[in-house]
Amino acid sequence: MSNGTKVKVISDRLNEEKWTRATLNNYTINDLKELDHDIDDVIKSGDEVEAKELCDEHLQHTKNSIVGLYVSGIIAISKQQVDDSNIVTLINIFSDNHKWNIVEFLCERILQFGENKFALRTLAQCYENENEDEKKYEVWERLIRVDYEEADIVRQLAEKKEEDGELEAAVDYYKKAIHRFIGKKLFAGVKEIYHKLIAYCPEETDFFFHVDSKIAKTISPDRASQLLEDLYAYYKKQSQWDRGIEILKRILDYDPKNQWARKEITDCYREKHAGHSQLDEYIRLSNLNQSWRNVHEAIEDFEKHISFDEGNFVCHRSWGVGIISHIKGDEITIDFARKRGHTMSLKMAVSALMSLARDHIWVLRTVWSKKKLHDKVKEDPKWALQTVIRSHNNAANMKIIKSEISPGILTQSEWSTWSTEARKILKTDPDFGNHPNKLDHYVVRENPISYEEKTFNRFTAEKDFFGRLGTIQEFLANADPESEFFGEMFDYFVSFLRSYTVVTEVVASSYLLVRKVVRNYPFLNPGIDIPFGDLFEQIEDLESVFSGIGDSELQRDFLEELRKIEEWPELYVRLFTYYLSHYIIDQLEEHGREEELGELVTVIIDNYREYREAFVWMARNLDAEWLARFGVEYEKVLIGMIHLLDISFREIENRRDVSDNRRLNRQIQSFLFKDGKLSAYVESADEESINRIYTLVEDVKDLDPSIAIEMRHRITDRFPDFKFYGGRPAAESVSMGLIVTASSYEKRQKELQHILDVEVPQNSKEIGAALEMGDLRENAEYKAAKEKQELLNTTVARLKEEIERAQIFDEKDVDPSRISFGTKVTLYNKETGAQEEYSILGPWESNPSENIISYLSPFGSALWNHEKGEEIEFVINDRRYAYTVNEIQPVSFSEITV
């Protein structure tokens, strides 16, 4: 059967339906299954678009055509299109006529393509009509995993679990339901469930506090206070005064003028501190029960005063930790370790002292032996973390933790091992969480926290868009997207697609993320169907948007979407410098776009200074034969790389974009020397080409001299009479390797030892300290320390290699019969008529301002080996030199300063 015939089958069925005037009662499940066979044939032949258009046109004048609705609807769902209106219409037609068996079939058919809210909801209705409750509950459980807004069904599932005695599952469902009722702003539903949860899990205060925060933000602070009052009643009845005080403080945060809460918190303080000798006095002094005083100031004042009682610990910034030994009237006596029996007024104590809990880390450092605390911290890092974090008002980052642990308790080397385990505990242990407002700070949880909730808390604390993007991608990699927490995170990105006017990198990234999520989890489709072409038309600055997408995977997704645009090859060329990989090259090559490839290569190669990163990438990743296709000579690539090497050295020296230039410098050196590209070129190129390349290498001021020496060896091995500047054979000048004086050799060794013994350990400490400050993306100290580390590593490697190659010159071996190492030469300048003196030494001793010249420099090489009386003429960098050698004598090595 031909393809056209397969579409004709659908056409015949539409006509048959119209001619026979088939009624609803004529349709059976078998009829729909036969249509499925026809749909499969159309899809296999690739004619599904034509078939759907045929049905859609038919539906314009026969809107209730069963065949048209079914074929169009199934094809749309199979293509994961957002518009499922035709299949929904069909289900409603059969539902209205109580054809529940066909409705059930249609729902199951839709669900074969993935979870679908409408299909699940309708299927559950079918089972309810057929009194199949177990099947209905199973479908409901599937439905609430894909419909984050459904609240009533979640509550009914909770009630079912409650009836069945499955209280743990019931509590989980009630928690889901309360979040959904909050989202729908249905306070009556929230309140009913809140009371149930107080009965079942009152100790989960973290959960209740999270709920009241959401209610205050979503509904109103008054409603949040109302619920907290009910929670407080439970703890008051249990005489749990600390928890009651905590709840009342939250109520007063929402409403500072709440007189009921103020009276209750005063009563709680009276109960908690019933045995305190100064209780009534401190309530009076703080004006806690006086409505005219700001309640938060009164509470702070009272809590500071009440902490001053006999036997309590305090801390003074100069005298350290002490214990209150006596209180009489307005006078307090404190025993400090170094100042026992010190007295001060209560007013002075309140302002000068900080009260400490008995388990505060500072107290433990004072009352425990050093060995006991050291062993406890080392053996039980979780206890140590909890102690330190609680000592800092239950919020501490790694910098704070380190300041308390090392070097006061653990040595630096012990800290290195201990901190690795500590970080692992903070990240994975459910008893720790992230502070909601300080991303790098940790808190001790009253109740264990799940990975999903911990990640969600990081998401909400993170303020940077791409930080949140990374967090949700981490969540997708490690947790179930059906989680309630994922829904809230996902909605954050969906919101950008509902409200944008201009496409920025944020909108584009949100679009790509949502597309990816929906592709993998179709049931999460938020109902936004924006064709990429429409999005693309609203991009004002393509390069800016693309480069701003802070995720390489999403950039790749963007490029794949871009293929839908007709002029995509030209766009790929424009974006190549922002996405250096084989992908763009391969796609252009795969689609035979030689013209665009040629344009791309030519622009990068000809403008290598402007497109440094792209040029270096091409040199390293595209071989000479491939580049030759577009008329690029390999010598041109090498010349560009050597020029960029010199530029990067100079910009590093000038402290310009140091990190980027160091990275580029390493890549170029690796390409030219480590990978042997330059050596291979010397082995194959002609003498004139080699001379051009060698001249450029010699001009790179900061390049390791040993590289030029090795290159000379290779050149003279192949061309023994090769002329280096002055026209003399180079073999003699390089035969001894890197020639150095004894004093400069000793200086280099000391320099290396100082870096290894002093600067490297100091830099390690700087990096460690910077790491404790958290959030490396905006940590200037960390970046500076890492840059210094790169510089130190480069310097160490260079010094080691130079020292290994160095050969110490014996002063007795100076040969004054010719210009050589250790000689002082007097030249007559034939251009100016002046006498000029130069000392010929090595690169370590070179000091042009003192006329001390390296034998490896272009000028030194030109003079090398000439004898007294000889005439010398040479050109360096287009400048002509003409000399007569008047005198050669040994250098006075004792006068050389290195």
Short mmCIF file of N, CA and C in Angstrom, two decimals, residues 492-636:
data_model
loop_
_atom_site.label_atom_id
_atom_site.label_comp_id
_atom_site.label_asym_id
_atom_site.label_seq_id
_atom_site.Cartn_x
_atom_site.Cartn_y
_atom_site.Cartn_z
N TYR A 492 9.50 28.58 39.20
CA TYR A 492 10.35 29.77 39.13
C TYR A 492 10.81 30.01 37.70
N PHE A 493 11.21 28.97 37.00
CA PHE A 493 11.69 29.11 35.62
C PHE A 493 10.51 29.30 34.65
N VAL A 494 9.42 28.61 34.92
CA VAL A 494 8.23 28.76 34.07
C VAL A 494 7.74 30.21 34.10
N SER A 495 7.86 30.86 35.26
CA SER A 495 7.34 32.23 35.40
C SER A 495 8.01 33.19 34.42
N PHE A 496 9.28 32.95 34.07
CA PHE A 496 9.96 33.83 33.12
C PHE A 496 9.34 33.72 31.73
N LEU A 497 8.78 32.55 31.41
CA LEU A 497 8.19 32.34 30.09
C LEU A 497 6.76 32.89 30.02
N ARG A 498 6.18 33.14 31.16
CA ARG A 498 4.81 33.68 31.16
C ARG A 498 4.80 35.21 31.07
N SER A 499 5.93 35.84 31.34
CA SER A 499 5.88 37.30 31.49
C SER A 499 6.94 38.07 30.70
N TYR A 500 7.73 37.40 29.86
CA TYR A 500 8.82 38.12 29.19
C TYR A 500 8.30 39.01 28.06
N THR A 501 9.04 40.10 27.82
CA THR A 501 8.78 40.96 26.67
C THR A 501 9.97 40.97 25.71
N VAL A 502 11.16 40.82 26.29
CA VAL A 502 12.39 40.72 25.50
C VAL A 502 13.10 39.44 25.93
N VAL A 503 13.68 38.73 24.96
CA VAL A 503 14.37 37.48 25.27
C VAL A 503 15.80 37.79 25.72
N THR A 504 16.07 37.55 26.99
CA THR A 504 17.41 37.70 27.56
C THR A 504 18.00 36.30 27.76
N GLU A 505 19.23 36.24 28.28
CA GLU A 505 19.83 34.93 28.57
C GLU A 505 19.03 34.18 29.63
N VAL A 506 18.38 34.92 30.52
CA VAL A 506 17.57 34.29 31.56
C VAL A 506 16.33 33.64 30.94
N VAL A 507 15.66 34.36 30.07
CA VAL A 507 14.47 33.80 29.40
C VAL A 507 14.87 32.61 28.53
N ALA A 508 15.95 32.76 27.76
CA ALA A 508 16.40 31.67 26.88
C ALA A 508 16.77 30.44 27.70
N SER A 509 17.46 30.62 28.81
CA SER A 509 17.86 29.48 29.66
C SER A 509 16.63 28.82 30.27
N SER A 510 15.66 29.63 30.70
CA SER A 510 14.42 29.08 31.26
C SER A 510 13.68 28.26 30.20
N TYR A 511 13.63 28.80 28.99
CA TYR A 511 12.96 28.10 27.88
C TYR A 511 13.61 26.75 27.63
N LEU A 512 14.93 26.72 27.58
CA LEU A 512 15.65 25.47 27.29
C LEU A 512 15.49 24.47 28.42
N LEU A 513 15.53 24.95 29.67
CA LEU A 513 15.35 24.05 30.81
C LEU A 513 13.95 23.45 30.81
N VAL A 514 12.94 24.30 30.63
CA VAL A 514 11.56 23.81 30.64
C VAL A 514 11.35 22.80 29.52
N ARG A 515 11.89 23.09 28.32
CA ARG A 515 11.77 22.15 27.20
C ARG A 515 12.40 20.81 27.54
N LYS A 516 13.55 20.85 28.17
CA LYS A 516 14.26 19.61 28.51
C LYS A 516 13.47 18.80 29.55
N VAL A 517 12.95 19.50 30.57
CA VAL A 517 12.17 18.81 31.61
C VAL A 517 10.92 18.18 31.01
N VAL A 518 10.21 18.96 30.19
CA VAL A 518 8.97 18.45 29.58
C VAL A 518 9.26 17.29 28.64
N ARG A 519 10.40 17.34 27.95
CA ARG A 519 10.79 16.25 27.05
C ARG A 519 10.96 14.94 27.83
N ASN A 520 11.55 15.04 29.02
CA ASN A 520 11.79 13.84 29.84
C ASN A 520 10.60 13.48 30.71
N TYR A 521 9.81 14.49 31.09
CA TYR A 521 8.65 14.26 31.96
C TYR A 521 7.45 15.01 31.38
N PRO A 522 6.81 14.47 30.34
CA PRO A 522 5.73 15.19 29.66
C PRO A 522 4.61 15.65 30.58
N PHE A 523 4.38 14.93 31.66
CA PHE A 523 3.28 15.29 32.55
C PHE A 523 3.55 16.61 33.29
N LEU A 524 4.79 17.09 33.25
CA LEU A 524 5.11 18.37 33.89
C LEU A 524 4.90 19.56 32.96
N ASN A 525 4.38 19.31 31.77
CA ASN A 525 4.17 20.39 30.79
C ASN A 525 3.29 21.48 31.40
N PRO A 526 3.82 22.71 31.51
CA PRO A 526 3.04 23.79 32.14
C PRO A 526 2.02 24.43 31.20
N GLY A 527 1.91 23.88 29.97
CA GLY A 527 0.92 24.43 29.03
C GLY A 527 1.43 25.61 28.24
N ILE A 528 2.76 25.78 28.21
CA ILE A 528 3.35 26.88 27.43
C ILE A 528 3.97 26.28 26.18
N ASP A 529 3.42 26.61 25.03
CA ASP A 529 3.91 26.04 23.77
C ASP A 529 4.43 27.18 22.89
N ILE A 530 5.68 27.58 23.13
CA ILE A 530 6.29 28.67 22.37
C ILE A 530 7.23 28.07 21.33
N PRO A 531 6.93 28.18 20.04
CA PRO A 531 7.87 27.68 19.02
C PRO A 531 9.19 28.43 19.14
N PHE A 532 10.29 27.72 18.93
CA PHE A 532 11.60 28.35 19.06
C PHE A 532 11.74 29.52 18.09
N GLY A 533 11.15 29.39 16.90
CA GLY A 533 11.23 30.48 15.93
C GLY A 533 10.67 31.78 16.46
N ASP A 534 9.55 31.69 17.20
CA ASP A 534 8.96 32.89 17.78
C ASP A 534 9.87 33.49 18.84
N LEU A 535 10.46 32.61 19.65
CA LEU A 535 11.40 33.08 20.67
C LEU A 535 12.60 33.75 20.02
N PHE A 536 13.11 33.13 18.97
CA PHE A 536 14.31 33.63 18.30
C PHE A 536 14.09 35.03 17.74
N GLU A 537 12.90 35.27 17.20
CA GLU A 537 12.60 36.58 16.60
C GLU A 537 12.64 37.70 17.62
N GLN A 538 12.50 37.37 18.89
CA GLN A 538 12.49 38.39 19.94
C GLN A 538 13.86 38.57 20.60
N ILE A 539 14.87 37.91 20.05
CA ILE A 539 16.24 38.10 20.56
C ILE A 539 16.86 39.29 19.84
N GLU A 540 17.24 40.31 20.60
CA GLU A 540 17.81 41.52 20.01
C GLU A 540 19.31 41.41 19.78
N ASP A 541 20.02 40.71 20.67
CA ASP A 541 21.47 40.56 20.56
C ASP A 541 21.81 39.09 20.75
N LEU A 542 21.92 38.36 19.64
CA LEU A 542 22.10 36.91 19.69
C LEU A 542 23.37 36.54 20.45
N GLU A 543 24.49 37.19 20.10
CA GLU A 543 25.76 36.84 20.74
C GLU A 543 25.70 37.06 22.25
N SER A 544 25.11 38.16 22.67
CA SER A 544 25.03 38.47 24.09
C SER A 544 24.17 37.44 24.83
N VAL A 545 23.03 37.08 24.24
CA VAL A 545 22.14 36.10 24.87
C VAL A 545 22.82 34.74 24.94
N PHE A 546 23.43 34.30 23.84
CA PHE A 546 24.05 32.98 23.80
C PHE A 546 25.22 32.89 24.78
N SER A 547 26.09 33.88 24.77
CA SER A 547 27.25 33.84 25.67
C SER A 547 26.82 33.97 27.12
N GLY A 548 25.66 34.59 27.36
CA GLY A 548 25.18 34.76 28.73
C GLY A 548 24.55 33.52 29.33
N ILE A 549 24.24 32.52 28.49
CA ILE A 549 23.67 31.27 29.01
C ILE A 549 24.76 30.55 29.79
N GLY A 550 24.65 30.57 31.08
CA GLY A 550 25.74 30.09 31.93
C GLY A 550 25.76 28.60 32.14
N ASP A 551 25.51 27.82 31.11
CA ASP A 551 25.52 26.37 31.23
C ASP A 551 25.82 25.78 29.85
N SER A 552 26.90 25.01 29.74
CA SER A 552 27.33 24.52 28.43
C SER A 552 26.32 23.55 27.82
N GLU A 553 25.65 22.76 28.65
CA GLU A 553 24.63 21.83 28.12
C GLU A 553 23.47 22.60 27.50
N LEU A 554 23.05 23.67 28.17
CA LEU A 554 21.96 24.47 27.63
C LEU A 554 22.40 25.22 26.37
N GLN A 555 23.66 25.62 26.31
CA GLN A 555 24.17 26.24 25.07
C GLN A 555 24.08 25.25 23.91
N ARG A 556 24.42 24.00 24.20
CA ARG A 556 24.31 22.96 23.16
C ARG A 556 22.85 22.79 22.74
N ASP A 557 21.95 22.78 23.70
CA ASP A 557 20.52 22.68 23.39
C ASP A 557 20.07 23.87 22.53
N PHE A 558 20.60 25.05 22.84
CA PHE A 558 20.25 26.26 22.07
C PHE A 558 20.70 26.09 20.63
N LEU A 559 21.91 25.58 20.42
CA LEU A 559 22.41 25.38 19.06
C LEU A 559 21.56 24.37 18.30
N GLU A 560 21.12 23.32 19.00
CA GLU A 560 20.26 22.33 18.33
C GLU A 560 18.93 22.94 17.93
N GLU A 561 18.37 23.78 18.82
CA GLU A 561 17.12 24.47 18.48
C GLU A 561 17.35 25.44 17.31
N LEU A 562 18.52 26.04 17.25
CA LEU A 562 18.84 27.02 16.22
C LEU A 562 18.81 26.40 14.82
N ARG A 563 18.98 25.10 14.75
CA ARG A 563 18.94 24.42 13.45
C ARG A 563 17.57 24.52 12.79
N LYS A 564 16.56 24.93 13.57
CA LYS A 564 15.22 25.09 13.01
C LYS A 564 15.10 26.40 12.24
N ILE A 565 16.10 27.29 12.41
CA ILE A 565 16.09 28.57 11.72
C ILE A 565 16.78 28.41 10.36
N GLU A 566 16.19 28.97 9.33
CA GLU A 566 16.68 28.75 7.96
C GLU A 566 18.14 29.13 7.79
N GLU A 567 18.55 30.26 8.38
CA GLU A 567 19.92 30.73 8.17
C GLU A 567 20.86 30.21 9.27
N TRP A 568 20.59 29.01 9.81
CA TRP A 568 21.38 28.51 10.93
C TRP A 568 22.88 28.41 10.64
N PRO A 569 23.34 28.08 9.41
CA PRO A 569 24.80 28.00 9.22
C PRO A 569 25.50 29.33 9.48
N GLU A 570 24.91 30.43 9.01
CA GLU A 570 25.50 31.74 9.26
C GLU A 570 25.49 32.07 10.76
N LEU A 571 24.43 31.64 11.43
CA LEU A 571 24.34 31.89 12.88
C LEU A 571 25.39 31.07 13.63
N TYR A 572 25.64 29.85 13.17
CA TYR A 572 26.67 29.01 13.79
C TYR A 572 28.04 29.68 13.68
N VAL A 573 28.32 30.27 12.52
CA VAL A 573 29.60 30.96 12.32
C VAL A 573 29.72 32.11 13.32
N ARG A 574 28.64 32.85 13.52
CA ARG A 574 28.66 33.99 14.45
C ARG A 574 28.89 33.55 15.89
N LEU A 575 28.40 32.37 16.23
CA LEU A 575 28.45 31.92 17.63
C LEU A 575 29.66 31.06 17.96
N PHE A 576 30.45 30.71 16.95
CA PHE A 576 31.56 29.78 17.19
C PHE A 576 32.51 30.26 18.28
N THR A 577 32.84 31.54 18.29
CA THR A 577 33.82 32.04 19.26
C THR A 577 33.28 31.97 20.69
N TYR A 578 31.97 31.76 20.85
CA TYR A 578 31.38 31.64 22.18
C TYR A 578 31.14 30.18 22.58
N TYR A 579 31.40 29.26 21.66
CA TYR A 579 31.18 27.84 21.95
C TYR A 579 32.24 27.03 21.21
N LEU A 580 33.44 27.01 21.78
CA LEU A 580 34.58 26.39 21.11
C LEU A 580 34.53 24.88 21.30
N SER A 581 34.00 24.19 20.32
CA SER A 581 33.94 22.73 20.36
C SER A 581 33.79 22.23 18.92
N HIS A 582 33.92 20.92 18.77
CA HIS A 582 33.80 20.34 17.42
C HIS A 582 32.35 20.37 16.93
N TYR A 583 31.39 20.60 17.84
CA TYR A 583 29.99 20.47 17.45
C TYR A 583 29.65 21.36 16.25
N ILE A 584 29.98 22.65 16.34
CA ILE A 584 29.63 23.57 15.25
C ILE A 584 30.36 23.19 13.97
N ILE A 585 31.65 22.88 14.07
CA ILE A 585 32.43 22.45 12.90
C ILE A 585 31.80 21.21 12.28
N ASP A 586 31.50 20.22 13.12
CA ASP A 586 30.96 18.94 12.61
C ASP A 586 29.61 19.13 11.93
N GLN A 587 28.75 19.98 12.53
CA GLN A 587 27.43 20.20 11.95
C GLN A 587 27.53 20.88 10.58
N LEU A 588 28.38 21.88 10.48
CA LEU A 588 28.57 22.56 9.19
C LEU A 588 29.13 21.59 8.16
N GLU A 589 30.09 20.75 8.59
CA GLU A 589 30.71 19.81 7.67
C GLU A 589 29.72 18.72 7.25
N GLU A 590 28.96 18.25 8.23
CA GLU A 590 27.99 17.18 7.96
C GLU A 590 26.94 17.62 6.94
N HIS A 591 26.60 18.91 6.96
CA HIS A 591 25.57 19.42 6.05
C HIS A 591 26.17 20.09 4.82
N GLY A 592 27.46 19.83 4.59
CA GLY A 592 28.10 20.31 3.36
C GLY A 592 28.20 21.80 3.24
N ARG A 593 28.32 22.51 4.36
CA ARG A 593 28.37 23.97 4.32
C ARG A 593 29.83 24.44 4.24
N GLU A 594 30.48 24.12 3.12
CA GLU A 594 31.90 24.45 2.94
C GLU A 594 32.12 25.96 2.91
N GLU A 595 31.19 26.69 2.31
CA GLU A 595 31.37 28.14 2.21
C GLU A 595 31.40 28.78 3.59
N GLU A 596 30.45 28.38 4.45
CA GLU A 596 30.42 28.94 5.81
C GLU A 596 31.64 28.49 6.61
N LEU A 597 32.06 27.23 6.42
CA LEU A 597 33.26 26.75 7.11
C LEU A 597 34.47 27.57 6.69
N GLY A 598 34.60 27.81 5.40
CA GLY A 598 35.72 28.60 4.90
C GLY A 598 35.71 30.00 5.47
N GLU A 599 34.53 30.61 5.52
CA GLU A 599 34.41 31.95 6.09
C GLU A 599 34.84 31.95 7.55
N LEU A 600 34.38 30.93 8.31
CA LEU A 600 34.71 30.83 9.73
C LEU A 600 36.22 30.71 9.93
N VAL A 601 36.86 29.79 9.19
CA VAL A 601 38.29 29.57 9.34
C VAL A 601 39.08 30.82 8.95
N THR A 602 38.71 31.43 7.84
CA THR A 602 39.44 32.61 7.35
C THR A 602 39.37 33.76 8.34
N VAL A 603 38.19 34.02 8.87
CA VAL A 603 38.02 35.13 9.81
C VAL A 603 38.86 34.91 11.07
N ILE A 604 38.85 33.69 11.59
CA ILE A 604 39.60 33.40 12.82
C ILE A 604 41.11 33.47 12.58
N ILE A 605 41.58 32.84 11.50
CA ILE A 605 43.01 32.79 11.23
C ILE A 605 43.56 34.18 10.91
N ASP A 606 42.83 34.95 10.09
CA ASP A 606 43.31 36.28 9.70
C ASP A 606 43.24 37.29 10.84
N ASN A 607 42.38 37.05 11.81
CA ASN A 607 42.21 38.00 12.91
C ASN A 607 42.52 37.33 14.25
N TYR A 608 43.67 36.64 14.29
CA TYR A 608 43.97 35.83 15.47
C TYR A 608 44.18 36.66 16.73
N ARG A 609 44.59 37.91 16.59
CA ARG A 609 44.77 38.75 17.78
C ARG A 609 43.41 39.06 18.42
N GLU A 610 42.40 39.28 17.58
CA GLU A 610 41.06 39.59 18.10
C GLU A 610 40.37 38.35 18.63
N TYR A 611 40.58 37.21 17.95
CA TYR A 611 39.90 35.96 18.34
C TYR A 611 40.93 34.97 18.90
N ARG A 612 41.62 35.36 19.96
CA ARG A 612 42.73 34.56 20.49
C ARG A 612 42.29 33.16 20.90
N GLU A 613 41.23 33.10 21.71
CA GLU A 613 40.77 31.79 22.21
C GLU A 613 40.38 30.88 21.05
N ALA A 614 39.64 31.42 20.09
CA ALA A 614 39.18 30.62 18.96
C ALA A 614 40.36 30.19 18.10
N PHE A 615 41.33 31.08 17.89
CA PHE A 615 42.50 30.73 17.08
C PHE A 615 43.29 29.60 17.73
N VAL A 616 43.54 29.71 19.03
CA VAL A 616 44.28 28.66 19.74
C VAL A 616 43.51 27.35 19.68
N TRP A 617 42.18 27.43 19.83
CA TRP A 617 41.37 26.19 19.75
C TRP A 617 41.55 25.54 18.39
N MET A 618 41.46 26.34 17.32
CA MET A 618 41.61 25.79 15.96
C MET A 618 42.99 25.16 15.77
N ALA A 619 44.02 25.86 16.23
CA ALA A 619 45.38 25.34 16.08
C ALA A 619 45.54 23.99 16.78
N ARG A 620 44.94 23.87 17.95
CA ARG A 620 45.11 22.65 18.75
C ARG A 620 44.20 21.51 18.29
N ASN A 621 43.07 21.83 17.66
CA ASN A 621 42.07 20.80 17.38
C ASN A 621 41.85 20.47 15.90
N LEU A 622 42.36 21.32 15.01
CA LEU A 622 42.17 21.08 13.58
C LEU A 622 43.54 20.89 12.95
N ASP A 623 43.76 19.74 12.29
CA ASP A 623 45.11 19.45 11.78
C ASP A 623 45.41 20.26 10.52
N ALA A 624 46.71 20.22 10.14
CA ALA A 624 47.19 21.03 9.02
C ALA A 624 46.48 20.67 7.72
N GLU A 625 46.24 19.39 7.50
CA GLU A 625 45.59 18.95 6.26
C GLU A 625 44.17 19.51 6.17
N TRP A 626 43.45 19.50 7.30
CA TRP A 626 42.07 20.02 7.30
C TRP A 626 42.08 21.52 7.01
N LEU A 627 42.98 22.26 7.67
CA LEU A 627 43.05 23.71 7.45
C LEU A 627 43.46 24.05 6.03
N ALA A 628 44.30 23.19 5.42
CA ALA A 628 44.78 23.44 4.05
C ALA A 628 43.62 23.45 3.06
N ARG A 629 42.51 22.77 3.39
CA ARG A 629 41.33 22.77 2.51
C ARG A 629 40.84 24.19 2.25
N PHE A 630 41.13 25.08 3.21
CA PHE A 630 40.64 26.45 3.10
C PHE A 630 41.80 27.42 2.86
N GLY A 631 42.89 26.90 2.32
CA GLY A 631 44.02 27.75 1.92
C GLY A 631 44.86 28.27 3.07
N VAL A 632 44.82 27.61 4.21
CA VAL A 632 45.60 28.06 5.37
C VAL A 632 46.92 27.30 5.43
N GLU A 633 48.04 28.02 5.29
CA GLU A 633 49.35 27.39 5.41
C GLU A 633 49.69 27.19 6.89
N TYR A 634 50.32 26.05 7.18
CA TYR A 634 50.58 25.72 8.57
C TYR A 634 51.57 26.71 9.20
N GLU A 635 52.48 27.25 8.39
CA GLU A 635 53.43 28.23 8.92
C GLU A 635 52.68 29.44 9.48
N LYS A 636 51.58 29.81 8.83
CA LYS A 636 50.79 30.93 9.30
C LYS A 636 50.20 30.65 10.68
#
